[in-house]
Coordinates of N, CA and C in Angstrom, one line a residue:
X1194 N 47.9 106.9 130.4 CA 49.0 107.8 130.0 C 50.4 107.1 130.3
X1195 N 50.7 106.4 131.7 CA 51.5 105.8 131.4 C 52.2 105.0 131.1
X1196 N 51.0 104.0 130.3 CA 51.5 102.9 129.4 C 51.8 103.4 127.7
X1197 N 51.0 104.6 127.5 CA 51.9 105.6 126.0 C 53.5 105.5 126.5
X1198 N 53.7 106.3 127.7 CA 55.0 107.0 128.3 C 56.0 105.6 127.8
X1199 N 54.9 104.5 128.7 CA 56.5 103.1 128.3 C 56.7 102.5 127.4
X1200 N 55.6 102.4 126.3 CA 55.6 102.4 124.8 C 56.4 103.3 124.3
X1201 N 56.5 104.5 124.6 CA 57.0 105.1 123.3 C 58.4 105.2 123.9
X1202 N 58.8 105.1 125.5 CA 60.5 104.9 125.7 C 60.9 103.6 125.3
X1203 N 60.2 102.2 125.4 CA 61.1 101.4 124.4 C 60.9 101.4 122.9
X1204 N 60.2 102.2 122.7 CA 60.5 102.5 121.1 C 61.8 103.4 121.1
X1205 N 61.8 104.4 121.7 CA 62.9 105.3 121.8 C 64.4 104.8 122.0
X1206 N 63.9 103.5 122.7 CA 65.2 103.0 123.3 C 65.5 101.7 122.2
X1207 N 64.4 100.6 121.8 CA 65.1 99.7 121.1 C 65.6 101.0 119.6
X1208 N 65.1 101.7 119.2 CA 65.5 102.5 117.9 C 67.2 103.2 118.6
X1209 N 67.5 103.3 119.4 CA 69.0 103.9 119.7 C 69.7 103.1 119.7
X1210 N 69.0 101.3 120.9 CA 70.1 100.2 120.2 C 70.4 99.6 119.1
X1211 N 69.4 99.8 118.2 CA 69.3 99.2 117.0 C 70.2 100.4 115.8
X1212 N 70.0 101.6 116.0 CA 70.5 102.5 115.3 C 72.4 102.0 115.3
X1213 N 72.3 101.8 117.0 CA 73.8 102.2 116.9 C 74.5 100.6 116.5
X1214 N 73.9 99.7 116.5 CA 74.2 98.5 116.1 C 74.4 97.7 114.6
X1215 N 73.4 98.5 114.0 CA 73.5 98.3 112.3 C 73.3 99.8 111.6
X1216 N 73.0 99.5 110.5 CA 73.2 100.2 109.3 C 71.3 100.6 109.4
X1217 N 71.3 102.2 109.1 CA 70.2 102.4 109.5 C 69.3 102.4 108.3
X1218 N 69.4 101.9 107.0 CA 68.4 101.6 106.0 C 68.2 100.2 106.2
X1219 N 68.7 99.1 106.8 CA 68.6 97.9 107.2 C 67.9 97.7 108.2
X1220 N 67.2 99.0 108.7 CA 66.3 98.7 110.0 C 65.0 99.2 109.7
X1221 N 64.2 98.1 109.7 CA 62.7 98.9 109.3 C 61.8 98.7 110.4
X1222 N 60.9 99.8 110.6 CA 59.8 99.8 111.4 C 59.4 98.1 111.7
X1223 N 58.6 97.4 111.7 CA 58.2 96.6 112.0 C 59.5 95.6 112.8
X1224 N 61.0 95.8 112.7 CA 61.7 95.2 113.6 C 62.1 96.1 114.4
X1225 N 62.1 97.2 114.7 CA 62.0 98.3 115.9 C 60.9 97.9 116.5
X1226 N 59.6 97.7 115.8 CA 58.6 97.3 116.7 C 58.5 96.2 117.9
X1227 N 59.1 95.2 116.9 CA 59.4 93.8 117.3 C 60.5 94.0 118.7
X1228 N 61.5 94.3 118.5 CA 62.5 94.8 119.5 C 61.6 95.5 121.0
X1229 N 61.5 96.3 120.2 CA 60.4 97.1 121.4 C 59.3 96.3 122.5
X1230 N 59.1 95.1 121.7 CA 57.9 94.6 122.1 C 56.2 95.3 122.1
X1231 N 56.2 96.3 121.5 CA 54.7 96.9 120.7 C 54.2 96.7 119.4
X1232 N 53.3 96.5 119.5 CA 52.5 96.5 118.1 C 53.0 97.9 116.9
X1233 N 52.8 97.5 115.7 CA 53.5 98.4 114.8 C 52.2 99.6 114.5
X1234 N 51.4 99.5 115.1 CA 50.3 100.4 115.5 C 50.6 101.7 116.3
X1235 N 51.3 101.2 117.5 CA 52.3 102.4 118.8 C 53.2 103.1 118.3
X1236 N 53.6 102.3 117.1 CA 55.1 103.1 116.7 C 54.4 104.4 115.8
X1237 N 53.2 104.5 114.7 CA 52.9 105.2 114.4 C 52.1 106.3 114.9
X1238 N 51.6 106.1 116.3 CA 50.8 106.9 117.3 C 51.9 107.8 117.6
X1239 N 53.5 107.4 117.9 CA 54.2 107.9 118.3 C 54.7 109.1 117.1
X1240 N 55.6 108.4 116.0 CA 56.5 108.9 115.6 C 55.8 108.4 113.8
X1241 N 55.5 109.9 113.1 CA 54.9 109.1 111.8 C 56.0 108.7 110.8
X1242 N 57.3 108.6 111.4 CA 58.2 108.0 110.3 C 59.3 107.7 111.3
X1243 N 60.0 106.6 110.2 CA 61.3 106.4 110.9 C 62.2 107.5 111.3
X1244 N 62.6 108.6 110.3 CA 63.3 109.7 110.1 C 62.8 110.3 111.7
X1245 N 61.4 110.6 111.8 CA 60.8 111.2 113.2 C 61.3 110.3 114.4
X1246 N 61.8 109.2 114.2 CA 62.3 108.2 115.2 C 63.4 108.7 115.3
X1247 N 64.5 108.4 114.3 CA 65.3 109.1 114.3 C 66.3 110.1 115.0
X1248 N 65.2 111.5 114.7 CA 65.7 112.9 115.2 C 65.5 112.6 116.6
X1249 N 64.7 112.0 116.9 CA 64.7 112.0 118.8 C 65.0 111.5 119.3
X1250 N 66.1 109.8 118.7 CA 67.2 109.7 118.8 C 68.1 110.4 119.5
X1251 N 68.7 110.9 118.2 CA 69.4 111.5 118.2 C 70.0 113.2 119.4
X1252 N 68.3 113.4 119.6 CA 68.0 114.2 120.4 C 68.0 114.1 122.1
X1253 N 67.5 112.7 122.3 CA 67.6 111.8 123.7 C 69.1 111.4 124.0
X1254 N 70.4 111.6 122.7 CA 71.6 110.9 122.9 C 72.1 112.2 123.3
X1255 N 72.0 113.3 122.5 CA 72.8 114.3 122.9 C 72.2 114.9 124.1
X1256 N 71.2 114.7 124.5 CA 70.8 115.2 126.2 C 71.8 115.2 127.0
X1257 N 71.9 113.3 126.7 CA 72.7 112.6 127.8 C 74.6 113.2 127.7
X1258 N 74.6 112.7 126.5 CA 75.8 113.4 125.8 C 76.5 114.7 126.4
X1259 N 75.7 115.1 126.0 CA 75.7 116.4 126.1 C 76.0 117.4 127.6
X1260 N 75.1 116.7 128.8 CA 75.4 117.2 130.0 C 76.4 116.3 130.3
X1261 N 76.9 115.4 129.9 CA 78.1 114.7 130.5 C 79.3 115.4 130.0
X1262 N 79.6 116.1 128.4 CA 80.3 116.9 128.1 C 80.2 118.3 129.1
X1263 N 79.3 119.0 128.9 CA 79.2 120.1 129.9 C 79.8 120.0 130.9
X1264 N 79.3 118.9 132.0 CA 80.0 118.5 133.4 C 81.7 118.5 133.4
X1265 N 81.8 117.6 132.3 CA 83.3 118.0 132.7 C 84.0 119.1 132.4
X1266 N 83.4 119.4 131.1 CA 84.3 121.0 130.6 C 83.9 122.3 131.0
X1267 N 82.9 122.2 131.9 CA 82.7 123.4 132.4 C 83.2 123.6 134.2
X1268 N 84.1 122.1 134.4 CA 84.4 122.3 136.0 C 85.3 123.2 136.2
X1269 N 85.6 123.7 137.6 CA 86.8 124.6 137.4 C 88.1 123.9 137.3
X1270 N 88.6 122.8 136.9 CA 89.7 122.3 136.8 C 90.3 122.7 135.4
X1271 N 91.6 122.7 135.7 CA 92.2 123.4 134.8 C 91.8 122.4 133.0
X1272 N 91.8 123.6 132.0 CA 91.6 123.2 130.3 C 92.3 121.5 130.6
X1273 N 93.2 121.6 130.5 CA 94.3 120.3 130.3 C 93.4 119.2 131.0
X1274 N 92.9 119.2 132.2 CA 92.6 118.2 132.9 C 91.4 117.8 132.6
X1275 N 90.3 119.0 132.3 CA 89.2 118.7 131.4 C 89.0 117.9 130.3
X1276 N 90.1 118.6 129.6 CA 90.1 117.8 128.5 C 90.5 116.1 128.2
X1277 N 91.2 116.0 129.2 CA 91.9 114.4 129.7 C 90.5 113.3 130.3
X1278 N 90.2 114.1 130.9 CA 88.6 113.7 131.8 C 87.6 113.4 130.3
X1279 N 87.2 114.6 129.5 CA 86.5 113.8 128.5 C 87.0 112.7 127.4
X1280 N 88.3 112.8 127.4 CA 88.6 111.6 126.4 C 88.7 110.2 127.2
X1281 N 88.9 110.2 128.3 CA 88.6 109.3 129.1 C 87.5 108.7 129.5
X1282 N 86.5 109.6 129.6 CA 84.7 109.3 129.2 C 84.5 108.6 128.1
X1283 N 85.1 109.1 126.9 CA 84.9 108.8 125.3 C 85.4 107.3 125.5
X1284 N 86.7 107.3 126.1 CA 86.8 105.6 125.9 C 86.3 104.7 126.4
X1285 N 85.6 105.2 128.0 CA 84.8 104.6 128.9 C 83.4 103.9 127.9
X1286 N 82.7 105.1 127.7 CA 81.6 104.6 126.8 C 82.0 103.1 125.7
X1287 N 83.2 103.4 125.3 CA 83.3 102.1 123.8 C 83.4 101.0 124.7
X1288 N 84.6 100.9 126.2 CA 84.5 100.1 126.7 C 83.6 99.1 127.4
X1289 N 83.0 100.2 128.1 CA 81.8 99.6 128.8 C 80.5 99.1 128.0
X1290 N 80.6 99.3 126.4 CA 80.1 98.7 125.6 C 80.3 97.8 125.5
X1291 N 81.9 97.5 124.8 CA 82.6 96.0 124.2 C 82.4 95.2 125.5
X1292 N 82.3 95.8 126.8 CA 82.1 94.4 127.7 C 80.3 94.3 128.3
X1293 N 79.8 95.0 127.6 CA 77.9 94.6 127.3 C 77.4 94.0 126.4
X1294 N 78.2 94.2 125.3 CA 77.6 93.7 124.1 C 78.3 92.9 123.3
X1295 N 79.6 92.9 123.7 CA 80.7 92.0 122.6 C 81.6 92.5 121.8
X1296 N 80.8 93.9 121.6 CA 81.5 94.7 120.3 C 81.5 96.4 120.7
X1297 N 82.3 96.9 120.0 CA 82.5 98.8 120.4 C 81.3 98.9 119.3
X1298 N 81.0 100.0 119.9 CA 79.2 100.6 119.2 C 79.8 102.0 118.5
X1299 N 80.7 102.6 118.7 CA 81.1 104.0 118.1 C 80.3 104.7 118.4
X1300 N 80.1 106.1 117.7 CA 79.4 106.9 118.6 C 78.1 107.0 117.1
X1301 N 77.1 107.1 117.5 CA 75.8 107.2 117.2 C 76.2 108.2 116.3
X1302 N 76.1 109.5 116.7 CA 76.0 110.5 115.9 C 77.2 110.6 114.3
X1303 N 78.3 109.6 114.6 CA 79.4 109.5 113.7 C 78.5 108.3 112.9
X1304 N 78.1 107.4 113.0 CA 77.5 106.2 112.2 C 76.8 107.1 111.9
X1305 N 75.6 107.4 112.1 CA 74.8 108.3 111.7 C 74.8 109.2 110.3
X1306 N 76.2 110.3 110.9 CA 76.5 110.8 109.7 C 76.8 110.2 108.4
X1307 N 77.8 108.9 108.3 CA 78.3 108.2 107.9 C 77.5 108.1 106.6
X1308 N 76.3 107.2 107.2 CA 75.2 106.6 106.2 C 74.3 107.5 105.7
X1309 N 73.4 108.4 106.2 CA 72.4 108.9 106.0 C 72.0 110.5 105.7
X1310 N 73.3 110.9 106.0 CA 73.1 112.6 106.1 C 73.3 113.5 104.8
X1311 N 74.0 112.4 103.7 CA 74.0 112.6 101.8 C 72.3 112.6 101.5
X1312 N 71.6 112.0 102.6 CA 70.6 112.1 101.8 C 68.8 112.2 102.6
X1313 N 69.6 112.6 103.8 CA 68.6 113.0 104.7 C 68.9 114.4 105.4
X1314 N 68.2 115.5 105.1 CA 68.4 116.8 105.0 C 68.1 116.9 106.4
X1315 N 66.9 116.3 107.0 CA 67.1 116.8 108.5 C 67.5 116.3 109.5
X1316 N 68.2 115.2 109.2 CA 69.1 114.0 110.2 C 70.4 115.0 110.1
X1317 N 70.9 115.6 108.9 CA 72.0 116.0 108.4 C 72.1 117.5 109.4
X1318 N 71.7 118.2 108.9 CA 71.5 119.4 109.8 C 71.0 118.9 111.5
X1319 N 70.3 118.3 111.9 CA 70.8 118.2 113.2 C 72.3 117.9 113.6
X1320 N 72.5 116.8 113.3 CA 73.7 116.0 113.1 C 74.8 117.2 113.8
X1321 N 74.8 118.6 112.5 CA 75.6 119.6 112.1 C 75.5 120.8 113.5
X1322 N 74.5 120.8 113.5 CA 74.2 121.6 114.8 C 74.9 120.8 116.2
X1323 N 74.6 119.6 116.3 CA 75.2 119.1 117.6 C 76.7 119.0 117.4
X1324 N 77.3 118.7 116.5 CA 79.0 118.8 115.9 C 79.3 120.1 116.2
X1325 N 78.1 120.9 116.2 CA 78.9 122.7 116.1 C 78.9 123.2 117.8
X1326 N 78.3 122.2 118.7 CA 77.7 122.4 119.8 C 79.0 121.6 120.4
X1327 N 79.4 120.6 120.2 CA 80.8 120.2 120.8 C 81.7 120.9 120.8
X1328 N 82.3 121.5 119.4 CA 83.3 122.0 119.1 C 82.9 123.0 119.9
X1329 N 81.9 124.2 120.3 CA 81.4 125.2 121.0 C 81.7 124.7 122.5
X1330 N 81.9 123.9 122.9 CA 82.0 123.0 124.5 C 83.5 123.6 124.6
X1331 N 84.6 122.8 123.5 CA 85.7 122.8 123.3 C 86.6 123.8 123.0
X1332 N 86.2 124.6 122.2 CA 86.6 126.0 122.5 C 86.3 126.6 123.2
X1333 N 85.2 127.1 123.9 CA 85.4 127.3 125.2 C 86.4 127.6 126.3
X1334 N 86.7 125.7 126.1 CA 87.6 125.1 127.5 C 88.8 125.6 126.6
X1335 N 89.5 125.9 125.3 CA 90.8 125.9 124.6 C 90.9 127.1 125.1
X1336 N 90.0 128.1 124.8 CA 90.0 130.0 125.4 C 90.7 130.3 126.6
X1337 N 89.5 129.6 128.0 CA 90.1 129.2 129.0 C 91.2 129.2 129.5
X1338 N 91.9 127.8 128.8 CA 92.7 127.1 129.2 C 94.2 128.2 128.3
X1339 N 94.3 128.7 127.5 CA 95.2 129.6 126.4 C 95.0 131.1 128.0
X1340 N 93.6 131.6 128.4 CA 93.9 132.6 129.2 C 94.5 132.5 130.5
X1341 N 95.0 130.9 131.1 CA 95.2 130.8 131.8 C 96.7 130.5 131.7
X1342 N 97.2 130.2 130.4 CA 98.7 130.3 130.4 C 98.6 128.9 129.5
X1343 N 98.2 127.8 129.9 CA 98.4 126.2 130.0 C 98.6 126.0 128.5
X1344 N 98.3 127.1 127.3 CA 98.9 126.7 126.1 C 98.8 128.1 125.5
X1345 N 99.6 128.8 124.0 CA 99.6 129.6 123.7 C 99.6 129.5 122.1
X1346 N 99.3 130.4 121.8 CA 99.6 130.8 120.5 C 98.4 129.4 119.1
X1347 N 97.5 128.9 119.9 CA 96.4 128.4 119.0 C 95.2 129.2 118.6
X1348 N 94.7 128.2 117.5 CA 93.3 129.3 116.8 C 92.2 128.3 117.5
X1349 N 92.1 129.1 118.8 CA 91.0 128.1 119.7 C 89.4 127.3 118.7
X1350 N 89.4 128.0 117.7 CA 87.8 126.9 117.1 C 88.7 126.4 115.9
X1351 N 89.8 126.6 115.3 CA 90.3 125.4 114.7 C 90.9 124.4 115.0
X1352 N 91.2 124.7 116.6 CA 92.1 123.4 117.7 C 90.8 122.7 117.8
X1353 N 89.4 123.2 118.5 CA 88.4 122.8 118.8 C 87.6 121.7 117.8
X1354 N 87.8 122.3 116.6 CA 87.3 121.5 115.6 C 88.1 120.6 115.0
X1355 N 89.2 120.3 115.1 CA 90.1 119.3 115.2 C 90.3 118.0 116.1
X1356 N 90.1 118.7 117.4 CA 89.9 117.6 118.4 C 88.5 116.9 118.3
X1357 N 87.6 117.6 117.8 CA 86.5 116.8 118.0 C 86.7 115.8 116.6
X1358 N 86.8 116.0 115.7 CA 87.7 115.1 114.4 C 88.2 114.1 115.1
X1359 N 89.5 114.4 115.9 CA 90.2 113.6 116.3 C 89.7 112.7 117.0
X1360 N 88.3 112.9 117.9 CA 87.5 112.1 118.7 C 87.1 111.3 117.9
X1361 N 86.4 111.9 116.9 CA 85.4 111.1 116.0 C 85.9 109.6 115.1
X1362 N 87.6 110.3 114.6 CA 88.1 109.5 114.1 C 88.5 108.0 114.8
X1363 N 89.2 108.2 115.9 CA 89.3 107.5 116.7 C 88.0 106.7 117.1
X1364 N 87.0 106.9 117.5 CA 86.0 106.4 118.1 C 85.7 105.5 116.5
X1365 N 85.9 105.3 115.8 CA 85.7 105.1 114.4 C 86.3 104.1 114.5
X1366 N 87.7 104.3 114.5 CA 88.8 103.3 114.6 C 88.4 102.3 115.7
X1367 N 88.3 102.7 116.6 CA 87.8 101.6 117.8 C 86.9 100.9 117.2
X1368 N 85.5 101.3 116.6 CA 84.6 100.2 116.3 C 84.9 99.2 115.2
X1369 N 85.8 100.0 114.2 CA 86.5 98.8 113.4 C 87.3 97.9 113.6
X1370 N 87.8 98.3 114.4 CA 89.1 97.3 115.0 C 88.6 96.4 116.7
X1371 N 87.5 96.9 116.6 CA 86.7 96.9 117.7 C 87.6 96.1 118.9
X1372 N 88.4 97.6 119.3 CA 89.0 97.8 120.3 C 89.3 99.4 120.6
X1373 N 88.4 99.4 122.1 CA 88.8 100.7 122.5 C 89.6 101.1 122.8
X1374 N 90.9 100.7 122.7 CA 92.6 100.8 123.1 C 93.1 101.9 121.8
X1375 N 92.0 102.0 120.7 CA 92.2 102.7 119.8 C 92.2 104.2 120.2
X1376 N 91.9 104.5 121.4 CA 91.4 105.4 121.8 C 92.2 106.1 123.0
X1377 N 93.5 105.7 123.0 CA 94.7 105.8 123.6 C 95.6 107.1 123.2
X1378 N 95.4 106.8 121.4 CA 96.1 108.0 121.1 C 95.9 109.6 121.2
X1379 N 94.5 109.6 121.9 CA 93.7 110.7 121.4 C 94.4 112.0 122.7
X1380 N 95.0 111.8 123.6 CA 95.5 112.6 124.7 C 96.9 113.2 123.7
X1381 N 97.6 112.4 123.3 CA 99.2 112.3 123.0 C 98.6 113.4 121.7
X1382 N 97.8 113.3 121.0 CA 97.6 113.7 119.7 C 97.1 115.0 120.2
X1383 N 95.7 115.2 120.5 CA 95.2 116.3 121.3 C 96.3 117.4 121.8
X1384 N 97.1 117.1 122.5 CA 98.4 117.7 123.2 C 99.5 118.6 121.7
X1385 N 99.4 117.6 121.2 CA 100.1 118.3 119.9 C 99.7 119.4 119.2
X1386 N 98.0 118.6 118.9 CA 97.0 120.1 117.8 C 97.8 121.5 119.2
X1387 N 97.2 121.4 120.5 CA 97.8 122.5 121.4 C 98.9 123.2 121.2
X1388 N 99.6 122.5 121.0 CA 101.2 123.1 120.4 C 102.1 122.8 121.9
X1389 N 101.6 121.6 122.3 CA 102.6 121.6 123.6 C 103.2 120.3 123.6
X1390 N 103.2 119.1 122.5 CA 104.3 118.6 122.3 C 103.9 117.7 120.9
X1391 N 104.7 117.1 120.2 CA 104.8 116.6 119.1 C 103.5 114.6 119.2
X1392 N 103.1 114.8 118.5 CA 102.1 113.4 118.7 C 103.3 112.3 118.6
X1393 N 103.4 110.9 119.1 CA 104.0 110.0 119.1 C 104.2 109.9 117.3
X1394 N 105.8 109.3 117.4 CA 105.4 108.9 115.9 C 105.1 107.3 115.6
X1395 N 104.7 107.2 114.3 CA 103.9 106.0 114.1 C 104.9 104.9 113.6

């Protein structure tokens, strides 16, 4: 049992490096396998399609993701400071990439969308569900942070769904320019959607 267990986590795991690294029609089973170090026999025991590789992916990222968002935006520190803390996570991640690998990786779930979700119905809909699960993190903390005084007069899930845009975009920009300094703007900007001061001009 637990030689399945370590088979199918570096399957799990070279498929998330590999996802977030290239273009995901450019990655076929047999070099997932290779990566992995298992026979292309394991991979099918496991997961009967790439797509099924995929979603659990995708689903293993937002775990992690996911309770790291939670942690910070559900602390009792005030909206403002939360929200500073996660975009400062957001840039940690590209960083501590660019100096593991050479290059900013962006965020999975944004590449993801990018390539595959015109045409993969249940990559697309997950995808959509965890997008709707951030912005749900973020509004939240904008409610919050609006009932506590620290900003006023916003439409908390259209500020919410903006910032996470704003994240996305940025994190985008970073891997193109593959520099996470791209990711600087996102506090100055963020502050603005709030209505509590004007974004730098360009």
């Amino acid at each position: 049992m637990g030689r399945k267990s370590d088979a199918h986590q570096r399957i799990l795991d070279a498929g998330t490096a590999l996802f977030q690294q290239r273009a995901y029609a450019s990655i076929g089973v047999a070099e997932i396998c290779a990566a992995a170090g298992v026979p292309k026999g394991s991979f099918y025991h496991f997961f009967p399609s790439k797509q099924a590789l995929a979603l659990e992916v995708i689903n293993a990222h937002w775990i992690k993701q996911g309770a790291q968002w939670s942690g910070i935006l559900t602390s009792s520190e005030p909206a403002l400071d939360r929200l500073r803390k996660l975009f400062l996570a957001t840039a940690e991640v590209q960083t501590t990439a660019l100096k593991g690998t050479g290059s900013v990786t962006g965020c999975l779930f944004g590449n993801l969308a990018l390539e595959v979700s015109a045409q993969d119905n249940p990559v697309r809909e997950r995808l959509q569900q965890i997008f709707e699960e951030q912005i749900d993190l973020i509004e939240a903390t904008v409610r919050e942070g609006a009932a506590a005084g620290e900003f006023a007069g916003v439409d908390p899930r259209g500020t919410a769904r903006s910032i996470v845009a704003q994240i996305e975009g940025m994190v985008l920009f970073a891997k193109l320019f593959n520099d996470p300094g791209q990711l600087d703007a996102l506090w100055q900007n963020s502050l603005a959607l709030l209505g509590l001061q004007p974004a730098p001009a360009t």
